[in-house]
């Protein structure tokens, strides 16, 4: 599973990139607004840090507007994936972008039926929101399983980008379910490192080593 950071914060992206395990980045209008930097400028900055797919979302809600916003975003860098919402206009824009060779991430996907529409429109990624499905009392990971199964049945090339991941278990379960990509906040990626037995084991290794090799006391 490829690992993306779901952030527009440059410090978080630099930290993730420094670990050598960062495969890409997703942003959305809320994340861009949090940083207070206009989208084209921030996306350009992100391309200097992240060597992988970078999703940049349009804010227009009509197809013409999405095309007008998405084309210049795609022109910023070869790694840009234009993100559109899973609406009628979004799917229409996805079909047009795909024919133009512009890769699209169809976001705000909450059902397997919606995911089929995205695949049929030639989406590069579909983004089902695991955490937000869980919030409604449904099973977000089951949605990932269903979509992966359906895409496999028909050989769709659209990749399942598991989004709205809030916990380490969301990441692990997305991987078990077969998601191609997991996008997560920095906090979740950082938490993946932690295990008390790793800390305890390392402490013991260093203690044993120091006991055997420490310089003799004068
Ligand atoms: O990738 C989608 C993500 O930004 C939404 O996350 O936690 O607000 O549901 P959340």
XYZ file of C-alpha atoms and ligand atoms in Angstrom:
228
model
C 0.000 0.000 0.000
C 1.334 3.436 -0.893
C 1.451 5.951 1.970
C 0.238 9.510 1.414
C 0.049 12.360 3.892
C -3.307 14.118 4.007
C -2.002 17.603 4.685
C -0.972 20.883 3.071
C 1.481 21.625 5.883
C 5.064 21.827 4.596
C 6.744 20.884 7.895
C 4.672 17.709 8.129
C 5.456 16.847 4.508
C 9.194 17.470 5.054
C 9.151 15.170 8.095
C 7.292 12.422 6.204
C 9.613 12.741 3.202
C 12.697 12.545 5.464
C 11.584 9.077 6.635
C 11.779 7.822 3.049
C 8.322 6.221 3.197
C 6.197 9.006 1.750
C 4.665 8.161 -1.623
C 2.431 11.178 -2.148
C 0.109 13.768 -0.698
C -3.566 14.647 -0.741
C -5.046 18.059 -0.040
C -8.557 19.414 0.057
C -10.044 22.923 0.342
C -10.268 22.631 4.156
C -6.580 21.671 4.463
C -5.517 24.461 2.070
C -7.646 26.981 4.003
C -5.955 25.898 7.260
C -2.581 26.923 5.787
C -3.908 30.238 4.421
C -1.857 30.016 1.189
C -3.597 30.054 -2.235
C -3.846 26.569 -3.714
C -1.601 26.983 -6.798
C 1.200 28.469 -4.708
C 0.948 25.816 -1.980
C 0.778 22.966 -4.512
C 3.916 24.304 -6.223
C 5.690 24.312 -2.844
C 4.530 20.759 -2.154
C 5.989 19.540 -5.475
C 9.416 20.617 -4.214
C 9.083 18.317 -1.180
C 6.994 15.339 -2.268
C 8.239 13.017 -4.992
C 4.935 11.331 -5.852
C 1.293 11.944 -6.672
C -0.118 15.182 -5.249
C -3.893 15.685 -5.257
C -5.106 19.262 -5.774
C -8.843 19.810 -5.401
C -11.026 22.192 -7.371
C -13.620 24.316 -5.587
C -15.935 24.879 -8.562
C -19.066 22.751 -8.444
C -20.026 22.904 -12.134
C -18.232 20.893 -14.806
C -17.025 23.915 -16.828
C -15.642 25.532 -13.680
C -13.887 22.308 -12.640
C -12.249 22.037 -16.063
C -11.168 25.697 -15.930
C -9.641 25.263 -12.464
C -8.257 21.771 -12.940
C -6.295 22.274 -16.171
C -3.923 24.937 -14.773
C -3.507 22.895 -11.568
C -2.520 19.853 -13.653
C -0.042 22.023 -15.580
C 1.893 22.926 -12.395
C 3.763 19.602 -12.309
C 3.593 16.120 -13.832
C 2.744 14.645 -10.399
C -0.483 16.612 -9.948
C -3.715 14.666 -9.771
C -6.811 16.869 -10.057
C -9.367 16.144 -7.363
C -13.093 16.526 -8.039
C -16.127 15.697 -5.901
C -18.285 12.674 -6.640
C -21.202 14.604 -8.116
C -22.777 14.475 -11.559
C -20.644 17.412 -12.659
C -17.574 15.888 -11.009
C -17.994 12.595 -12.856
C -18.568 14.475 -16.116
C -15.386 16.509 -15.534
C -13.506 13.298 -14.633
C -14.491 11.728 -17.981
C -13.273 14.796 -19.874
C -10.035 15.155 -17.881
C -9.289 11.440 -18.345
C -9.669 11.736 -22.128
C -7.264 14.707 -22.023
C -4.708 12.614 -20.132
C -5.204 14.489 -16.858
C -5.288 12.132 -13.885
C -8.245 12.526 -11.526
C -8.927 11.683 -7.887
C -12.694 11.433 -7.353
C -13.304 12.335 -3.728
C -16.173 12.256 -1.226
C -17.032 8.663 -2.127
C -19.334 6.986 0.394
C -20.773 3.994 -1.494
C -19.672 1.185 -3.781
C -22.126 2.436 -6.415
C -20.414 5.829 -6.432
C -17.044 4.074 -6.742
C -18.264 2.221 -9.847
C -19.215 5.573 -11.416
C -15.716 6.942 -10.722
C -14.075 3.888 -12.298
C -16.302 4.069 -15.369
C -15.368 7.752 -15.767
C -11.683 6.760 -15.892
C -10.639 8.049 -12.467
C -7.029 7.436 -11.490
C -8.014 7.360 -7.804
C -11.309 7.044 -5.960
C -11.306 8.295 -2.358
C -13.741 6.537 -0.012
C -13.851 8.266 3.405
C -13.424 5.532 5.999
C -13.671 7.654 9.168
C -16.702 9.608 7.996
C -18.525 6.372 7.066
C -17.739 5.047 10.563
C -19.105 8.318 11.996
C -22.514 7.489 10.547
C -22.598 4.026 12.155
C -21.662 2.156 8.956
C -18.439 0.225 8.370
C -15.832 2.254 6.466
C -13.420 -0.646 6.055
C -16.191 -2.856 4.643
C -16.708 -0.159 2.009
C -12.999 -0.407 1.073
C -13.311 -4.220 0.859
C -16.423 -3.955 -1.350
C -14.866 -1.460 -3.746
C -11.607 -3.418 -4.048
C -13.618 -6.591 -4.768
C -15.767 -4.947 -7.415
C -12.770 -3.311 -9.143
C -11.022 -6.696 -9.209
C -14.098 -8.415 -10.693
C -14.065 -6.068 -13.682
C -10.370 -5.245 -14.002
C -10.923 -1.529 -13.387
C -7.585 0.292 -13.256
C -8.848 2.972 -10.826
C -6.867 2.796 -7.587
C -8.626 2.779 -4.227
C -7.268 5.586 -2.058
C -8.454 4.966 1.472
C -9.088 8.397 3.015
C -10.342 9.928 6.248
C -8.076 7.524 8.145
C -8.091 8.536 11.787
C -6.344 5.635 13.554
C -3.493 3.195 13.117
C -6.085 0.420 12.793
C -7.746 2.278 9.918
C -4.389 2.105 8.098
C -3.783 -1.576 8.891
C -7.351 -2.580 8.006
C -7.223 -0.617 4.747
C -4.087 -2.549 3.822
C -5.800 -5.851 4.721
C -8.791 -4.856 2.599
C -6.521 -4.271 -0.402
C -6.515 -0.464 -0.725
C -3.826 0.698 -3.149
C -3.149 3.860 -1.142
C -3.797 5.084 2.387
C -3.820 8.814 2.988
C -3.524 9.884 6.603
C -2.887 12.897 8.806
C 0.698 13.313 10.054
C -0.380 12.287 13.557
C -1.534 8.873 12.340
C 1.607 8.251 10.243
C 3.753 9.232 13.233
C 1.805 6.839 15.504
C 2.526 3.893 13.202
C 6.106 3.897 14.523
C 5.166 3.438 18.152
C 5.224 0.166 20.084
C 6.040 -0.190 23.785
C 7.932 -3.453 23.142
C 10.210 -1.669 20.664
C 11.041 0.943 23.321
C 11.514 -1.653 26.054
C 13.597 -3.930 23.805
C 15.883 -1.114 22.705
C 16.391 0.030 26.270
C 17.427 -3.521 27.270
C 19.804 -3.906 24.283
C 21.589 -0.670 25.184
C 21.740 -1.559 28.873
C 23.289 -4.997 28.133
C 25.755 -3.490 25.684
C 26.828 -0.767 28.086
C 27.292 -3.319 30.913
C 29.652 -5.424 28.786
C 31.622 -2.658 27.163
C 31.502 0.322 29.470
C 34.979 1.600 30.426
C 36.172 0.195 33.808
C 35.524 2.510 36.751
C 38.710 4.256 38.020
O -8.847 12.734 2.952
C -10.063 13.155 3.494
C -9.843 13.731 4.831
O -9.171 14.943 4.752
C -11.068 13.824 5.652
O -10.716 13.442 6.901
O -10.974 13.125 9.320
O -11.997 15.137 8.196
O -12.949 12.866 7.861
P -11.733 13.653 8.142
